[in-house]
CSV table of C-alpha atoms in Angstrom, one decimal:
chain,number,residue,atom,x,y,z
R,1,MET,CA,161.6,-198.1,-106.5
R,2,LEU,CA,159.2,-198.2,-109.5
R,3,LYS,CA,156.6,-200.9,-109.8
R,4,GLN,CA,156.9,-203.1,-112.8
R,5,GLY,CA,153.3,-204.0,-113.4
R,6,ALA,CA,152.9,-202.0,-116.5
R,7,VAL,CA,155.9,-203.5,-118.2
R,8,ALA,CA,155.5,-207.1,-117.2
R,9,GLY,CA,152.9,-207.9,-119.8
R,10,SER,CA,155.3,-207.7,-122.7
R,11,THR,CA,158.5,-209.0,-121.0
R,12,VAL,CA,157.6,-212.7,-121.3
R,13,GLY,CA,157.1,-212.4,-125.0
R,14,LEU,CA,160.3,-210.5,-125.6
R,15,THR,CA,162.6,-213.4,-124.5
R,16,SER,CA,161.7,-215.4,-127.6
R,17,LEU,CA,161.8,-212.4,-129.9
R,18,ALA,CA,165.2,-211.0,-128.9
R,19,GLY,CA,167.6,-211.2,-131.7
R,20,CYS,CA,165.0,-211.7,-134.4
R,21,MET,CA,165.2,-209.4,-137.5
R,22,SER,CA,161.5,-209.0,-137.6
R,23,PHE,CA,158.8,-209.1,-134.9
R,24,VAL,CA,155.9,-208.9,-137.3
R,25,GLY,CA,155.3,-208.4,-141.0
R,26,GLY,CA,152.6,-206.9,-143.0
R,27,GLY,CA,151.4,-203.3,-142.9
R,28,GLY,CA,153.0,-201.5,-145.8
R,29,GLY,CA,151.6,-198.1,-144.9
R,30,SER,CA,153.3,-194.9,-143.8
R,31,VAL,CA,154.1,-194.0,-140.2
R,32,LYS,CA,155.5,-190.6,-139.1
R,33,VAL,CA,157.6,-190.7,-135.9
R,34,GLY,CA,158.0,-187.4,-134.0
R,35,SER,CA,159.8,-186.4,-130.8
R,36,LYS,CA,160.5,-183.4,-128.6
R,37,GLN,CA,163.7,-181.4,-129.1
R,38,PHE,CA,166.1,-182.6,-126.4
R,39,THR,CA,168.6,-185.5,-126.2
R,40,GLU,CA,166.5,-188.1,-124.4
R,41,GLN,CA,163.5,-187.5,-126.5
R,42,GLU,CA,165.5,-187.7,-129.7
R,43,LEU,CA,167.0,-191.0,-128.6
R,44,LEU,CA,163.6,-192.4,-127.9
R,45,GLY,CA,162.2,-191.2,-131.2
R,46,TYR,CA,165.1,-192.7,-133.1
R,47,MET,CA,164.6,-196.0,-131.2
R,48,ALA,CA,161.0,-196.1,-132.4
R,49,LEU,CA,162.0,-195.1,-135.9
R,50,GLU,CA,164.9,-197.7,-136.2
R,51,SER,CA,162.8,-200.5,-134.7
R,52,LEU,CA,159.9,-199.9,-137.1
R,53,LYS,CA,162.3,-199.7,-140.1
R,54,ALA,CA,163.9,-203.0,-139.2
R,55,ASN,CA,160.9,-205.0,-138.0
R,56,THR,CA,158.0,-203.9,-140.2
R,57,ASP,CA,157.2,-203.2,-143.9
R,58,VAL,CA,155.8,-199.7,-143.2
R,59,ASP,CA,157.4,-196.6,-144.7
R,60,VAL,CA,158.8,-194.8,-141.7
R,61,VAL,CA,159.0,-191.0,-141.9
R,62,ASN,CA,161.5,-189.1,-139.7
R,63,GLU,CA,159.9,-186.2,-137.8
R,64,VAL,CA,162.3,-186.6,-134.8
R,65,GLY,CA,162.9,-183.2,-133.1
R,66,LEU,CA,159.6,-181.9,-134.3
R,67,GLY,CA,159.1,-179.4,-131.3
R,68,GLY,CA,157.9,-179.2,-127.7
R,69,THR,CA,155.2,-181.0,-125.9
R,70,THR,CA,152.3,-179.0,-127.3
R,71,THR,CA,153.6,-179.2,-130.9
R,72,ASN,CA,153.9,-183.0,-130.7
R,73,PHE,CA,150.6,-183.5,-129.0
R,74,ARG,CA,148.7,-181.5,-131.5
R,75,ALA,CA,150.5,-183.2,-134.3
R,76,VAL,CA,149.6,-186.7,-133.2
R,77,LYS,CA,146.0,-185.7,-132.5
R,78,ASN,CA,145.7,-184.1,-136.0
R,79,ASP,CA,147.3,-187.0,-137.9
R,80,GLU,CA,150.4,-184.8,-138.8
R,81,ILE,CA,152.5,-187.4,-137.0
R,82,ASP,CA,151.5,-190.9,-135.9
R,83,LEU,CA,153.5,-191.3,-132.7
R,84,TYR,CA,155.9,-189.8,-130.2
R,85,TRP,CA,157.1,-190.7,-126.7
R,86,GLU,CA,155.3,-188.8,-124.0
R,87,TYR,CA,155.9,-188.9,-120.2
R,88,THR,CA,153.0,-190.1,-118.0
R,89,GLY,CA,153.5,-187.2,-115.6
R,90,THR,CA,153.4,-184.6,-118.5
R,91,ALA,CA,150.3,-186.2,-119.9
R,92,TRP,CA,148.6,-186.1,-116.5
R,93,ALA,CA,149.5,-182.6,-115.4
R,94,THR,CA,150.2,-180.6,-118.6
R,95,LEU,CA,148.1,-181.9,-121.4
R,96,PRO,CA,144.2,-181.6,-121.4
R,97,PRO,CA,142.3,-182.1,-119.3
R,98,LYS,CA,145.2,-181.3,-116.8
R,99,HIS,CA,145.1,-182.6,-113.3
R,100,GLU,CA,146.4,-181.0,-110.1
R,101,GLU,CA,146.4,-184.2,-108.1
R,102,VAL,CA,149.9,-185.8,-107.9
R,103,ILE,CA,150.2,-189.5,-108.6
R,104,THR,CA,153.4,-191.1,-107.4
R,105,ASP,CA,152.7,-194.7,-108.4
R,106,SER,CA,154.0,-195.6,-111.9
R,107,GLU,CA,151.4,-198.2,-112.7
R,108,GLU,CA,148.5,-196.1,-111.4
R,109,ILE,CA,149.3,-193.0,-113.4
R,110,TYR,CA,150.1,-195.0,-116.5
R,111,ASN,CA,146.7,-196.7,-116.4
R,112,GLU,CA,144.9,-193.4,-115.7
R,113,VAL,CA,146.5,-191.5,-118.7
R,114,ASP,CA,146.2,-194.5,-121.0
R,115,GLU,CA,142.4,-194.8,-120.4
R,116,GLU,CA,141.8,-191.1,-120.5
R,117,PHE,CA,143.8,-190.4,-123.7
R,118,ASN,CA,142.2,-193.4,-125.3
R,119,ASP,CA,138.7,-192.1,-124.6
R,120,ARG,CA,139.2,-188.4,-124.9
R,121,HIS,CA,141.8,-188.1,-127.6
R,122,SER,CA,141.7,-191.4,-129.6
R,123,LEU,CA,145.4,-191.9,-128.6
R,124,ASP,CA,146.9,-195.0,-127.1
R,125,PHE,CA,149.9,-195.2,-124.7
R,126,LEU,CA,151.9,-198.3,-125.5
R,127,GLN,CA,154.4,-200.0,-123.2
R,128,ARG,CA,156.1,-197.6,-120.8
R,129,ALA,CA,159.8,-197.6,-119.9
R,130,PRO,CA,160.6,-198.2,-116.2
R,131,PHE,CA,163.0,-195.2,-115.9
R,132,ASN,CA,161.5,-192.1,-114.3
R,133,ASN,CA,162.7,-188.7,-115.5
R,134,THR,CA,161.5,-186.8,-112.5
R,135,TYR,CA,163.1,-184.3,-110.0
R,136,VAL,CA,165.7,-185.8,-107.7
R,137,LEU,CA,167.9,-184.5,-104.9
R,138,THR,CA,171.5,-185.3,-105.7
R,139,ALA,CA,174.4,-185.4,-103.2
R,140,ASN,CA,178.2,-185.2,-103.2
R,141,PRO,CA,179.5,-188.8,-102.8
R,142,ASN,CA,182.0,-187.7,-100.1
R,143,TRP,CA,179.3,-186.0,-98.1
R,144,VAL,CA,177.1,-189.1,-98.4
R,145,GLU,CA,180.0,-191.3,-97.1
R,146,GLU,CA,180.5,-188.9,-94.2
R,147,THR,CA,176.9,-188.6,-93.2
R,148,GLY,CA,175.3,-191.9,-94.2
R,149,VAL,CA,172.4,-190.1,-95.9
R,150,GLN,CA,171.0,-192.2,-98.7
R,151,THR,CA,167.3,-191.3,-98.8
R,152,ILE,CA,165.4,-188.0,-98.4
R,153,SER,CA,164.1,-189.4,-95.1
R,154,ASP,CA,167.7,-189.8,-94.0
R,155,PHE,CA,168.3,-186.2,-95.0
R,156,ALA,CA,165.3,-185.0,-93.0
R,157,GLU,CA,166.5,-187.0,-89.9
R,158,TYR,CA,170.0,-185.5,-90.4
R,159,VAL,CA,168.9,-181.9,-90.5
R,160,ASN,CA,166.3,-182.3,-87.8
R,161,ALA,CA,169.1,-183.5,-85.5
R,162,GLY,CA,170.7,-180.0,-85.9
R,163,ASN,CA,173.1,-180.7,-88.8
R,164,THR,CA,172.4,-177.7,-91.0
R,165,ASP,CA,175.9,-176.4,-91.6
R,166,PHE,CA,176.1,-177.3,-95.3
R,167,THR,CA,174.9,-175.9,-98.6
R,168,VAL,CA,172.0,-176.9,-100.9
R,169,VAL,CA,172.0,-175.6,-104.5
R,170,LEU,CA,168.8,-175.1,-106.3
R,171,ASN,CA,167.5,-173.1,-109.3
R,172,ALA,CA,165.4,-170.1,-108.2
R,173,GLU,CA,162.1,-171.6,-109.4
R,174,PHE,CA,162.5,-174.9,-107.5
R,175,GLU,CA,163.4,-173.0,-104.3
R,176,LYS,CA,160.0,-171.2,-104.3
R,177,ARG,CA,157.5,-173.7,-105.9
R,178,SER,CA,155.2,-175.4,-103.6
R,179,ASP,CA,155.9,-178.7,-105.4
R,180,GLY,CA,159.6,-177.9,-105.1
R,181,TRP,CA,161.9,-177.3,-102.1
R,182,PRO,CA,159.1,-176.1,-99.7
R,183,GLY,CA,157.0,-179.1,-100.6
R,184,VAL,CA,159.8,-181.5,-100.1
R,185,ALA,CA,160.5,-180.0,-96.6
R,186,LYS,CA,156.9,-180.1,-95.6
R,187,HIS,CA,156.3,-183.7,-96.9
R,188,TYR,CA,159.4,-185.1,-95.2
R,189,GLY,CA,159.0,-183.1,-92.0
R,190,PHE,CA,162.0,-180.7,-91.9
R,191,ASP,CA,160.1,-177.5,-92.7
R,192,ASP,CA,160.9,-176.1,-89.3
R,193,VAL,CA,164.6,-176.2,-89.9
R,194,ARG,CA,164.5,-175.4,-93.6
R,195,SER,CA,165.5,-171.7,-93.1
R,196,GLU,CA,168.6,-172.8,-91.2
R,197,ILE,CA,170.0,-174.6,-94.3
R,198,GLU,CA,172.0,-172.4,-96.6
R,199,VAL,CA,170.5,-172.3,-100.1
R,200,THR,CA,172.4,-171.0,-103.2
R,201,ASN,CA,170.7,-170.3,-106.5
R,202,VAL,CA,172.3,-171.3,-109.8
R,203,SER,CA,171.0,-172.3,-113.2
R,204,SER,CA,169.6,-175.9,-113.5
R,205,GLY,CA,172.5,-177.0,-115.6
R,206,LEU,CA,175.1,-175.9,-113.1
R,207,THR,CA,173.6,-177.7,-110.0
R,208,TYR,CA,175.3,-181.0,-110.9
R,209,GLN,CA,178.7,-179.5,-111.3
R,210,THR,CA,178.4,-177.4,-108.1
R,211,VAL,CA,177.5,-180.5,-106.0
R,212,GLY,CA,180.1,-182.6,-107.8
R,213,GLN,CA,182.9,-180.2,-107.1
R,214,GLY,CA,181.9,-179.9,-103.4
R,215,ASP,CA,180.8,-176.3,-103.6
R,216,ALA,CA,177.5,-177.5,-102.3
R,217,GLN,CA,176.6,-180.8,-100.7
R,218,VAL,CA,173.1,-181.4,-102.0
R,219,GLY,CA,171.3,-180.1,-105.1
R,220,VAL,CA,168.2,-180.6,-107.3
R,221,GLY,CA,168.4,-182.4,-110.6
R,222,PHE,CA,166.6,-184.6,-113.0
R,223,ASN,CA,166.9,-188.3,-112.6
R,224,THR,CA,168.1,-189.2,-116.1
R,225,ASN,CA,170.5,-186.3,-116.6
R,226,PRO,CA,174.0,-187.7,-117.6
R,227,LYS,CA,175.8,-185.2,-115.4
R,228,ILE,CA,174.8,-187.4,-112.5
R,229,ILE,CA,177.3,-189.9,-114.0
R,230,GLU,CA,179.8,-187.3,-115.1
R,231,PHE,CA,180.1,-185.9,-111.5
R,232,ASP,CA,179.6,-189.3,-109.8
R,233,LEU,CA,176.6,-187.9,-107.8
R,234,VAL,CA,174.4,-189.9,-105.4
R,235,VAL,CA,170.7,-189.7,-106.0
R,236,LEU,CA,168.8,-189.6,-102.7
R,237,GLU,CA,165.9,-192.1,-102.8
R,238,ASP,CA,162.5,-190.4,-102.7
R,239,ASP,CA,161.5,-193.1,-100.3
R,240,GLU,CA,158.2,-191.4,-99.2
R,241,LYS,CA,157.3,-190.7,-102.9
R,242,PHE,CA,156.9,-186.9,-103.0
R,243,PHE,CA,157.9,-186.3,-106.7
R,244,PRO,CA,155.6,-187.1,-109.6
R,245,VAL,CA,156.3,-190.0,-111.9
R,246,TYR,CA,157.5,-189.3,-115.5
R,247,ASN,CA,157.8,-192.7,-117.3
R,248,PRO,CA,157.9,-192.3,-121.1
R,249,ALA,CA,155.8,-194.4,-123.4
R,250,PRO,CA,155.0,-194.3,-127.1
R,251,LEU,CA,151.8,-192.2,-127.6
R,252,VAL,CA,150.2,-193.5,-130.8
R,253,ASN,CA,147.3,-192.3,-132.9
R,254,GLN,CA,144.6,-195.0,-132.9
R,255,ASP,CA,144.0,-194.6,-136.7
R,256,ALA,CA,147.7,-195.3,-137.3
R,257,LEU,CA,147.5,-198.5,-135.1
R,258,GLU,CA,144.4,-199.7,-136.9
R,259,SER,CA,146.0,-199.0,-140.3
R,260,ASN,CA,149.4,-200.5,-139.4
R,261,PRO,CA,148.9,-203.1,-136.6
R,262,ALA,CA,152.4,-204.3,-137.3
R,263,ILE,CA,153.9,-201.3,-135.5
R,264,LYS,CA,152.6,-202.2,-132.0
R,265,GLU,CA,154.8,-205.1,-131.1
R,266,PRO,CA,158.2,-203.6,-132.0
R,267,LEU,CA,157.2,-200.4,-130.2
R,268,ASN,CA,156.1,-202.3,-127.1
R,269,ALA,CA,159.4,-204.1,-127.1
R,270,ILE,CA,161.6,-201.0,-126.5
R,271,GLY,CA,160.5,-199.5,-123.2
R,272,SER,CA,161.1,-202.4,-120.9
R,273,LYS,CA,164.8,-202.6,-122.1
R,274,ILE,CA,165.7,-199.1,-120.9
R,275,SER,CA,166.8,-198.8,-117.3
R,276,THR,CA,167.7,-195.5,-115.5
R,277,ASP,CA,171.4,-196.3,-115.7
R,278,GLN,CA,171.1,-197.1,-119.4
R,279,ILE,CA,169.3,-193.9,-120.4
R,280,ARG,CA,171.7,-191.8,-118.4
R,281,ASN,CA,174.6,-193.4,-120.3
R,282,LEU,CA,172.9,-193.0,-123.6
R,283,ASN,CA,172.2,-189.4,-122.9
R,284,LYS,CA,175.8,-189.0,-121.9
R,285,GLN,CA,177.0,-190.4,-125.2
R,286,VAL,CA,175.1,-187.8,-127.1
R,287,SER,CA,174.9,-184.6,-125.0
R,288,ILE,CA,178.4,-184.9,-123.4
R,289,GLY,CA,180.2,-187.2,-125.8
R,290,GLY,CA,178.9,-185.6,-128.9
R,291,GLU,CA,177.8,-188.8,-130.6
R,292,ASP,CA,175.0,-188.9,-133.2
R,293,ALA,CA,171.7,-189.7,-131.5
R,294,GLN,CA,170.3,-191.9,-134.3
R,295,LYS,CA,173.5,-194.0,-134.3
R,296,VAL,CA,173.5,-194.3,-130.5
R,297,ALA,CA,169.8,-195.4,-130.6
R,298,ARG,CA,170.4,-197.9,-133.4
R,299,GLU,CA,173.4,-199.4,-131.5
R,300,PHE,CA,171.3,-199.8,-128.3
R,301,LEU,CA,168.6,-201.7,-130.2
R,302,LYS,CA,171.2,-204.0,-131.7
R,303,ASN,CA,172.8,-204.7,-128.4
R,304,GLU,CA,169.4,-205.5,-126.9
R,305,GLY,CA,168.5,-207.8,-129.8
R,306,LEU,CA,165.6,-205.7,-131.0
R,307,ILE,CA,166.9,-205.1,-134.5
């Protein structure tokens, strides 16, 4: 579903580098690695930290779990940290100058935020990962088998044919937001029958379980949430691209890159290795399995030949 243009540039070079203990040498400075305070971000932060420790001579300082989006963004701008992973959709819509336009093409939004943050904030987005941590509609696998619904277009066709006797589970905010359930219905052309579909509100964390146990047939979720695996849910393809794109990439202070050019290549090598299935499984190991995020990140890098 995602275009690979933004990751293709580094892929060719990675083949010959995989399995090497050092991508580049030199440097010798200090680099502080931050992250946001949730499982996926901590995993990405530790991947950056462990790769830099193994593949460069720089002194790597652990600031993983620093805070939320605003805290990390201010820190990287103010030289309090040197890098953290940011999502392209968050950079576009949430961080200054903030845009209301929705971009659903991965390569386009990456190029836009990379250029803008370079010029406006003296920050560089390095290689993005192909996985997209955006909203998704999930479905119970038995219901999918019975109905044949695999995409949101299929869903629209199904309900427009009069099949509205089932339950959709949403959090209260998503049910009302114009870029949530009403927006999906309008974009995919089932707004006229939306009121005929039973909607139940639960907290975001319970939507997966509710759908998985068959108490609802369809629900909202996030694409990389490990509960999708835990409850064997089917993600309905957003085939007409309604939801924004949230690909993560290392956001690095330009001064840090200039002072420590050795950090660029090992950071660039990480993203293209992480698929949607892989990040769901890594998230599952930590948030459900209780494993240590740093150890999981390190093992992933070893398995991919990056350290």
